PDB file of C-alpha atoms and ligand atoms in Angstrom:
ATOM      1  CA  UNK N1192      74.359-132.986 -76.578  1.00 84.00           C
ATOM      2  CA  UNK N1193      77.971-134.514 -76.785  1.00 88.00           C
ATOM      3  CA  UNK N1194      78.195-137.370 -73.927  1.00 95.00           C
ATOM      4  CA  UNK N1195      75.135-137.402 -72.806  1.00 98.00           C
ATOM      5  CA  UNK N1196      73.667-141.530 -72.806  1.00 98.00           C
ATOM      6  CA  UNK N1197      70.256-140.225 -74.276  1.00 98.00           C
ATOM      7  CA  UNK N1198      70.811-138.106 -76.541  1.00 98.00           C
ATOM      8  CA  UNK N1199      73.250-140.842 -78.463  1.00 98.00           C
ATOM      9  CA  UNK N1200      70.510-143.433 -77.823  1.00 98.00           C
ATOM     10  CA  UNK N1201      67.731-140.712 -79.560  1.00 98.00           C
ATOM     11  CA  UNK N1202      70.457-140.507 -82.053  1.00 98.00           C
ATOM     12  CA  UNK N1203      70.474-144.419 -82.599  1.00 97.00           C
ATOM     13  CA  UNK N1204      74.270-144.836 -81.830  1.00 97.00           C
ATOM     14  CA  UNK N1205      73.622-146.630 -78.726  1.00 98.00           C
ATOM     15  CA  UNK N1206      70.667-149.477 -79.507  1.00 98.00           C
ATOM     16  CA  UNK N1207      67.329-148.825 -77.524  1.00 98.00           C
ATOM     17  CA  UNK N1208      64.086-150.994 -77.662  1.00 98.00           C
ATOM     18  CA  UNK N1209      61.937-147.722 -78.914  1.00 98.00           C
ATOM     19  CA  UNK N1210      58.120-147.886 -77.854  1.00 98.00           C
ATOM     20  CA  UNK N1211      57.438-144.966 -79.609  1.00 98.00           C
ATOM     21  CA  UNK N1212      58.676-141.536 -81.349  1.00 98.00           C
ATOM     22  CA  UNK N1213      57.313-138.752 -82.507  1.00 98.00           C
ATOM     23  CA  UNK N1214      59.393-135.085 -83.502  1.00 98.00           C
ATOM     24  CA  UNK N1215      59.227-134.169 -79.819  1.00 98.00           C
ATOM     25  CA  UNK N1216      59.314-137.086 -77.538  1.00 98.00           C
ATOM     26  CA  UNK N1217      61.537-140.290 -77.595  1.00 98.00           C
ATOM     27  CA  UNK N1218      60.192-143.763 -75.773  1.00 98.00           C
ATOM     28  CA  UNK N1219      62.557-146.769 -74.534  1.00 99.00           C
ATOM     29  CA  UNK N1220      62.179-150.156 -72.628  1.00 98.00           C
ATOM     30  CA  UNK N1221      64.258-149.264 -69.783  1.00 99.00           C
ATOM     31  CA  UNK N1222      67.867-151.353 -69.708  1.00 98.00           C
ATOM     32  CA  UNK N1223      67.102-152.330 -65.999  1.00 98.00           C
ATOM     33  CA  UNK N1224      63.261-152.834 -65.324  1.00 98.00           C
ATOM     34  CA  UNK N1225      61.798-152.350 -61.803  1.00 98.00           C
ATOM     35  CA  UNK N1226      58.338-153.674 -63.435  1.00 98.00           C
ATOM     36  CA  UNK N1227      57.007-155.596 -65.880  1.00 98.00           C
ATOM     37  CA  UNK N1228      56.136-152.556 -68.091  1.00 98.00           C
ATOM     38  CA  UNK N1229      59.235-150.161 -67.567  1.00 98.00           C
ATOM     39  CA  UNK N1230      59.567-147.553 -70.689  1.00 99.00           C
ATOM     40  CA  UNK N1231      61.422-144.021 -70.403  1.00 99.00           C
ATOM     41  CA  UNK N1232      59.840-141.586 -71.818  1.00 99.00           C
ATOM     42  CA  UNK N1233      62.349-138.462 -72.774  1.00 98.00           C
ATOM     43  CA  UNK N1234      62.612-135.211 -74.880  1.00 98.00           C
ATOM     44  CA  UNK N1235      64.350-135.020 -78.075  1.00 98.00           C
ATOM     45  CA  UNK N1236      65.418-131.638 -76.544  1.00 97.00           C
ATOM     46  CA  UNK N1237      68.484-132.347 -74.049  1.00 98.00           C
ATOM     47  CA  UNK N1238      67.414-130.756 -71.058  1.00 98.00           C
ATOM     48  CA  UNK N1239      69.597-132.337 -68.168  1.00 98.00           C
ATOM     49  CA  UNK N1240      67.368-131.683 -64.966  1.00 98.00           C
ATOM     50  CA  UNK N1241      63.720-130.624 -63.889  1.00 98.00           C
ATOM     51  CA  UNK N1242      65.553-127.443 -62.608  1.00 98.00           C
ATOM     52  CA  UNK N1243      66.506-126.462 -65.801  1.00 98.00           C
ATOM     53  CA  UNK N1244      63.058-125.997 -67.430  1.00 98.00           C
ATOM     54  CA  UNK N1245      62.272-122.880 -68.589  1.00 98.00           C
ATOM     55  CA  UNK N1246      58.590-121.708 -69.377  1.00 98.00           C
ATOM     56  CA  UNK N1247      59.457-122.183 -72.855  1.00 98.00           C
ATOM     57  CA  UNK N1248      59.424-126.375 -71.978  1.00 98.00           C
ATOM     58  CA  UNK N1249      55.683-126.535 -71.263  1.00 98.00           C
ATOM     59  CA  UNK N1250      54.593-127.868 -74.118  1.00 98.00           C
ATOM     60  CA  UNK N1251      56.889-130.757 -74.123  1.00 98.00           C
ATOM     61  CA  UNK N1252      56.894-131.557 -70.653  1.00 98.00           C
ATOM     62  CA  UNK N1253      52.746-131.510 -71.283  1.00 98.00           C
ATOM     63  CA  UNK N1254      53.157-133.585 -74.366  1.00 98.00           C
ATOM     64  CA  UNK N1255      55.274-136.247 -72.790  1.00 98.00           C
ATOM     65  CA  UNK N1256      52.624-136.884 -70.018  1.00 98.00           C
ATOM     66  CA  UNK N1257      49.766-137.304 -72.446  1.00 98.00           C
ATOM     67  CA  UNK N1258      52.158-139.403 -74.304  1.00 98.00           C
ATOM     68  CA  UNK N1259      52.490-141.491 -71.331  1.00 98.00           C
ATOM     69  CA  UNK N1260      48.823-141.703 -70.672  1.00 98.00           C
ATOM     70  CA  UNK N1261      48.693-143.152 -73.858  1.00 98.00           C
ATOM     71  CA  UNK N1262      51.712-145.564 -73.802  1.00 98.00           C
ATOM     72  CA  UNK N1263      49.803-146.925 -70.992  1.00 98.00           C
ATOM     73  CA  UNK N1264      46.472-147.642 -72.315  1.00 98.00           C
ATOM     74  CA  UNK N1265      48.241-148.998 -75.450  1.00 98.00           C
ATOM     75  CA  UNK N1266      50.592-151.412 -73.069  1.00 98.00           C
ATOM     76  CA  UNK N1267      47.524-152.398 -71.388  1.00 98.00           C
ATOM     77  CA  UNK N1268      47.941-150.956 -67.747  1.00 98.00           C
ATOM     78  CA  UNK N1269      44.029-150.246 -67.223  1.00 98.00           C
ATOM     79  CA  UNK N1270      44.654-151.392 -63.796  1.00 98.00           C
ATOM     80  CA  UNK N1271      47.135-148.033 -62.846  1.00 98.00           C
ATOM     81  CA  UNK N1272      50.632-147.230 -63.484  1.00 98.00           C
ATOM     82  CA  UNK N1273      53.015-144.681 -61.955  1.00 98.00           C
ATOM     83  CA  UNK N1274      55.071-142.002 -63.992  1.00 98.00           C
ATOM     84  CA  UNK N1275      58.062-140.698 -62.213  1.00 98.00           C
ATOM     85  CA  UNK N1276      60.755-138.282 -62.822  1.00 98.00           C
ATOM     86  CA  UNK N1277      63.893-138.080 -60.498  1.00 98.00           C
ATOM     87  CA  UNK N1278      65.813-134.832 -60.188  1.00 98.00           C
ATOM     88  CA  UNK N1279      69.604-134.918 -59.432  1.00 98.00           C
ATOM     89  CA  UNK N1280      71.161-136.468 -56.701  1.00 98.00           C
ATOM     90  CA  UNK N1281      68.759-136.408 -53.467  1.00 98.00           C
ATOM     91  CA  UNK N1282      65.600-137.265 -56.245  1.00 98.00           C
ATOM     92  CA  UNK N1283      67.948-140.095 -57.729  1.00 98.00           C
ATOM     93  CA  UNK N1284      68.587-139.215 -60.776  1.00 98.00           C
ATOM     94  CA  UNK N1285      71.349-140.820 -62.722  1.00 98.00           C
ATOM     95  CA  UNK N1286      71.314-139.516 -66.192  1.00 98.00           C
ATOM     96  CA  UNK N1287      70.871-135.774 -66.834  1.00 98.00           C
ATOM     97  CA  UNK N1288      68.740-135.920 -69.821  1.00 98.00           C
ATOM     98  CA  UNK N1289      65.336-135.180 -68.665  1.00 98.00           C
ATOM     99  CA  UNK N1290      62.831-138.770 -68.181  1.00 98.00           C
ATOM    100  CA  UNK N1291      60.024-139.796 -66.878  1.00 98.00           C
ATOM    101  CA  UNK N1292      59.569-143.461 -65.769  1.00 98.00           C
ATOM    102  CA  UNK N1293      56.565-145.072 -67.144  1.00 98.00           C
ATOM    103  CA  UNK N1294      56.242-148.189 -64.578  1.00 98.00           C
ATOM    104  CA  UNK N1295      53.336-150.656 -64.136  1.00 98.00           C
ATOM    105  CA  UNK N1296      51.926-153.883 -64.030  1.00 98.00           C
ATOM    106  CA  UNK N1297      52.262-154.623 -60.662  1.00 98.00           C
ATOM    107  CA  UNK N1298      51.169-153.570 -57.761  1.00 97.00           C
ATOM    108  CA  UNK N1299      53.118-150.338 -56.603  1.00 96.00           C
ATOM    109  CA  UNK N1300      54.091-149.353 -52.978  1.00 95.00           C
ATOM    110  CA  UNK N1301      54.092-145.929 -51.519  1.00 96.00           C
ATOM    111  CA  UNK N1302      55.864-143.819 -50.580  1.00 95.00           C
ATOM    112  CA  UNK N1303      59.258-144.749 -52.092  1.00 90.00           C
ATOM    113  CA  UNK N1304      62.643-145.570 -50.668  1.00 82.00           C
TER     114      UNK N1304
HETATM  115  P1  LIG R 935      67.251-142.291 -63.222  1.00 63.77           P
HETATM  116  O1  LIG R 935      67.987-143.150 -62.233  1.00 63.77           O
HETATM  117  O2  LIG R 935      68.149-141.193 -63.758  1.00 63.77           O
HETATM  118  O3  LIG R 935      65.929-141.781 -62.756  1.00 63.77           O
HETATM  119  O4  LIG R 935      66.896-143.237 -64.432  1.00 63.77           O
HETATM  120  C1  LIG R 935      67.822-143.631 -65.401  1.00 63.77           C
HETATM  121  C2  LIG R 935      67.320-144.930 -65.978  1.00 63.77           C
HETATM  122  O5  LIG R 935      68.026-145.161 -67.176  1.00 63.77           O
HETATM  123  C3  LIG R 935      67.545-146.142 -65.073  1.00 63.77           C
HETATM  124  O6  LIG R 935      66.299-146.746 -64.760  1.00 63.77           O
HETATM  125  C4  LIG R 935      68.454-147.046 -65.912  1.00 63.77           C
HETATM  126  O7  LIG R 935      68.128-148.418 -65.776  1.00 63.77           O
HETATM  127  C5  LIG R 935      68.213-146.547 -67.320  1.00 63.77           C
HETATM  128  N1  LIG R 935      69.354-146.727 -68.202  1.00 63.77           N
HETATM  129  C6  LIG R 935      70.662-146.426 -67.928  1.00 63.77           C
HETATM  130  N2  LIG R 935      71.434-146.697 -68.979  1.00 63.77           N
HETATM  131  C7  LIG R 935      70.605-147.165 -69.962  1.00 63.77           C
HETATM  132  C8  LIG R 935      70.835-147.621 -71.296  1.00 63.77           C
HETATM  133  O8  LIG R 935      71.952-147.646 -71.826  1.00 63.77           O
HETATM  134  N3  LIG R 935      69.740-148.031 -71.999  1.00 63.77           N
HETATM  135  C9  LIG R 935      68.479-148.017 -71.464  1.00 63.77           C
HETATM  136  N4  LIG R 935      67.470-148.462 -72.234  1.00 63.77           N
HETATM  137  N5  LIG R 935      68.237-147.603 -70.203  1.00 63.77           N
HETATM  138  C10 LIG R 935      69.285-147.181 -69.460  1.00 63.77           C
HETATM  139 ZN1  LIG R 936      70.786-135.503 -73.669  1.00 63.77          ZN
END
């Protein structure tokens, strides 16, 4: 999609340090870690929010968790991790492409701010 930040970085015309690709999903170091660990996890798809999945999304929204699972056994996190996805403004979401927030190695509080 024209102008959105993610879809240019899946498209390589904004650099991202990629962690891994595949033809559905799309993983980046995140510009501005919170954690050690800190990749973004995304669909090649531009969907902009959680509200906007439709049934037809499953899949990928299944497939980008297992990818996560394994992102984190491949970065190491054996001791836990947390995978988050914000949805617009109240959830804190700042881009409207669809991520989830692979975050670890450290300890993590709860709940959140
Ligand atoms: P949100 O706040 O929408 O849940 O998460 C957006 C995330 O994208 C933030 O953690 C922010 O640091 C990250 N981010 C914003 N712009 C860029 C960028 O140009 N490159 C990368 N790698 N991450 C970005
Ligand atoms: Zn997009």
């Amino acid at each position: 999609m024209q102008n959105c930040l993610f879809c240019k970085i899946i498209a390589g015309e904004i650099p991202s340090q990629v962690v891994y690709q595949d033809d559905r999903v799309f993983a980046f170091k995140d510009i501005a870690p919170v954690a050690p660990v800190h990749v973004l996890i995304i669909p090649k798809k531009h969907i902009s929010t959680l509200e906007d999945l439709n049934p037809e999304d499953a899949e990928i929204m299944g497939h980008i968790l297992v990818t996560a699972s394994k992102l984190a056994r491949e970065l190491g996190l054996e001791k836990g991790y947390r995978v988050v996805s914000n949805c617009k403004e109240e959830g804190g979401q700042t881009v409207y492409h669809v991520h989830f927030h692979l975050i670890g190695g450290r300890k993590m509080q709860w709940p959140p701010g």
